[in-house]
Short mmCIF file of C-alpha atoms in Angstrom, two decimals:
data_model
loop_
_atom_site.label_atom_id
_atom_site.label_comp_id
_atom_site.label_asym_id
_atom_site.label_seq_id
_atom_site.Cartn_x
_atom_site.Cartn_y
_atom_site.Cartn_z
CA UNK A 1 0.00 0.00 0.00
CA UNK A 2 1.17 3.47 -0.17
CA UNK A 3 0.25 6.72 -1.85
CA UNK A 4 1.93 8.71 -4.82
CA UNK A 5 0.83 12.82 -5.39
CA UNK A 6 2.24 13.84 -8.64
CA UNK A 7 2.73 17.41 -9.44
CA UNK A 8 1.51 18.94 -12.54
CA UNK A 9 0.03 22.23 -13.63
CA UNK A 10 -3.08 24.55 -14.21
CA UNK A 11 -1.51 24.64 -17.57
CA UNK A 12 -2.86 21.81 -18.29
CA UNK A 13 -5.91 23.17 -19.15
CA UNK A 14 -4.14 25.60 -22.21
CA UNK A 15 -1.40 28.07 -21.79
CA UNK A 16 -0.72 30.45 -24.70
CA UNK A 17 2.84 29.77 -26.46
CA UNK A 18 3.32 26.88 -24.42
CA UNK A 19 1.78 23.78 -26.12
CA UNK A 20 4.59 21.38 -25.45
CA UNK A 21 4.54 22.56 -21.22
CA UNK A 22 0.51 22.36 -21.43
CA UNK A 23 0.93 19.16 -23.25
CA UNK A 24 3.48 17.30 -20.48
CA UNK A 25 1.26 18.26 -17.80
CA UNK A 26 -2.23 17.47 -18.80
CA UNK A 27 -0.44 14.12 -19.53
CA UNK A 28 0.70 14.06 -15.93
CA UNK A 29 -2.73 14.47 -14.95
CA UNK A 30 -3.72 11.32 -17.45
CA UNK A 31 -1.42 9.04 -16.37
CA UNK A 32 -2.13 10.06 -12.36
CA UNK A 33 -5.84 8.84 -13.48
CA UNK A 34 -4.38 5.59 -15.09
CA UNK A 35 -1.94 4.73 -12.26
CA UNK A 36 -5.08 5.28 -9.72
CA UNK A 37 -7.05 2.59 -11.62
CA UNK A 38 -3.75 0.11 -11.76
CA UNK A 39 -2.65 0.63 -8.55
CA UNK A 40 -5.82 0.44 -6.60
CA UNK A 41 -5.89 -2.83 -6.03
CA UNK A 42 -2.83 -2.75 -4.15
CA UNK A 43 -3.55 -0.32 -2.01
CA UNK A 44 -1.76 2.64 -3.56
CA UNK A 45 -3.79 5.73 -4.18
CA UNK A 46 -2.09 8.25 -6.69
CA UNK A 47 -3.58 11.70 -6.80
CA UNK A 48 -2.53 15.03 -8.81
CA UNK A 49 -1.66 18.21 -7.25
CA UNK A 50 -2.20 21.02 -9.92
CA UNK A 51 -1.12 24.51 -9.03
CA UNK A 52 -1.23 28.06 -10.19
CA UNK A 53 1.10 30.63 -9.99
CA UNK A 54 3.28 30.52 -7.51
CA UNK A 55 5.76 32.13 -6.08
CA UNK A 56 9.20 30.50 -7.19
CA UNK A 57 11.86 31.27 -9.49
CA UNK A 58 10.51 29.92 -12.06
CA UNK A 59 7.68 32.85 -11.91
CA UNK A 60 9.86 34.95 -11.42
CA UNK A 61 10.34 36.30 -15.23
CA UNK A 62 6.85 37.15 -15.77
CA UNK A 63 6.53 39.12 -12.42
CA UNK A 64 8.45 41.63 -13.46
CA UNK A 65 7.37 45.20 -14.63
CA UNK A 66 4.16 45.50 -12.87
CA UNK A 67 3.48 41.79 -13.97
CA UNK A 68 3.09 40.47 -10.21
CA UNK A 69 0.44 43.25 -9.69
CA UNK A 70 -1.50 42.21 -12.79
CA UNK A 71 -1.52 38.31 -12.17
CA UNK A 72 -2.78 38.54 -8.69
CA UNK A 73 -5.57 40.86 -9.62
CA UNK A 74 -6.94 38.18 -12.40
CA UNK A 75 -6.67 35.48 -9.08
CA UNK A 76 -10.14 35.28 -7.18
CA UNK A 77 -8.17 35.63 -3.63
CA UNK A 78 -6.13 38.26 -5.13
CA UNK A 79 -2.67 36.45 -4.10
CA UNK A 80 -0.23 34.47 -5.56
CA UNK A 81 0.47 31.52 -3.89
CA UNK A 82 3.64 31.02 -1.72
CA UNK A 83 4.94 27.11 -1.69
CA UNK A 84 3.58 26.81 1.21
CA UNK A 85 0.11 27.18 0.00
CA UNK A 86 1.17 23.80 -1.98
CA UNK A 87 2.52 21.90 0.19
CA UNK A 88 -0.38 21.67 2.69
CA UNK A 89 -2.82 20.27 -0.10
CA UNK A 90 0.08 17.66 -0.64
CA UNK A 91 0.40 16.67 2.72
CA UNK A 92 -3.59 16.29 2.98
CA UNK A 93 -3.29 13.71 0.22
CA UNK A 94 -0.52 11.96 1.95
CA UNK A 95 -2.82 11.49 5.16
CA UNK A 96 -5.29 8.91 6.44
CA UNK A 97 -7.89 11.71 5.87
CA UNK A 98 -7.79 11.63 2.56
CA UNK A 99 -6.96 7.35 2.31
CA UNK A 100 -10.36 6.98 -0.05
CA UNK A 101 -9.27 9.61 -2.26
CA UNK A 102 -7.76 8.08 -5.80
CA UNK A 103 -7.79 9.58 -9.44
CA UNK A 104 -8.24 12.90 -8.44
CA UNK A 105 -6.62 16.15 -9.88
CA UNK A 106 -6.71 19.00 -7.09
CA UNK A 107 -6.60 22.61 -7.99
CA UNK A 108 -4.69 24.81 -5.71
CA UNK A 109 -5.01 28.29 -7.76
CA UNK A 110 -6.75 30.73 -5.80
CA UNK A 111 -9.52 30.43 -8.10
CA UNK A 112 -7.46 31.76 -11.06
CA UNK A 113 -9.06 28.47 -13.40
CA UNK A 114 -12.52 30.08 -12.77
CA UNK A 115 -11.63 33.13 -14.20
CA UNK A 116 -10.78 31.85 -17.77
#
């Protein structure tokens, strides 16, 4: 038995100029479905953690110039995430609370998705 939370991306749901990032993480998100159905009968539940921005170097770039400003006004809480804010969704699916939970992809974006 065990668990497995794979990281992927709200990108996965389109991201202008980046078909080939889009592409490798909505397949993340497919094969955290398939792996749920295989592994299931041993126990294992594998889950997908899919975040927005966030605030890591890898942001950094487009935060520039008034950028951080803009992003976190187009985000429902207003924010952008810190790590942090990831982490604790991860460590929810790595629990007993959450040991009937399998297949799932979990959106930690501050609402940003609902926004288009």
């Amino acid at each position: 038995s065990g668990t497995m939370v794979l990281i992927s991306s709200t990108s996965a749901l389109g991201n202008r100029g980046q078909a080939n990032y889009a592409a490798a993480k909505a397949g993340i998100q497919g094969m955290a479905k398939t792996l749920a159905i295989e592994l299931g009968p041993f126990g294992i539940t594998v889950n997908c953690v899919a975040p927005g921005w966030v605030d890591t170097e890898m942001s950094w770039p487009a935060f520039g110039e008034g950028g951080r400003e803009r992003i976190a006004r187009a985000i429902p809480l207003q924010r952008i995430a810190p790590a942090e804010d990831i982490a604790g969704p991860i460590l929810f699916l790595c629990s007993d609370l959450a040991r009937h939970i399998t297949g799932e992809v979990l959106n930690v974006n501050g609402g940003s998705v609902l926004c288009g």
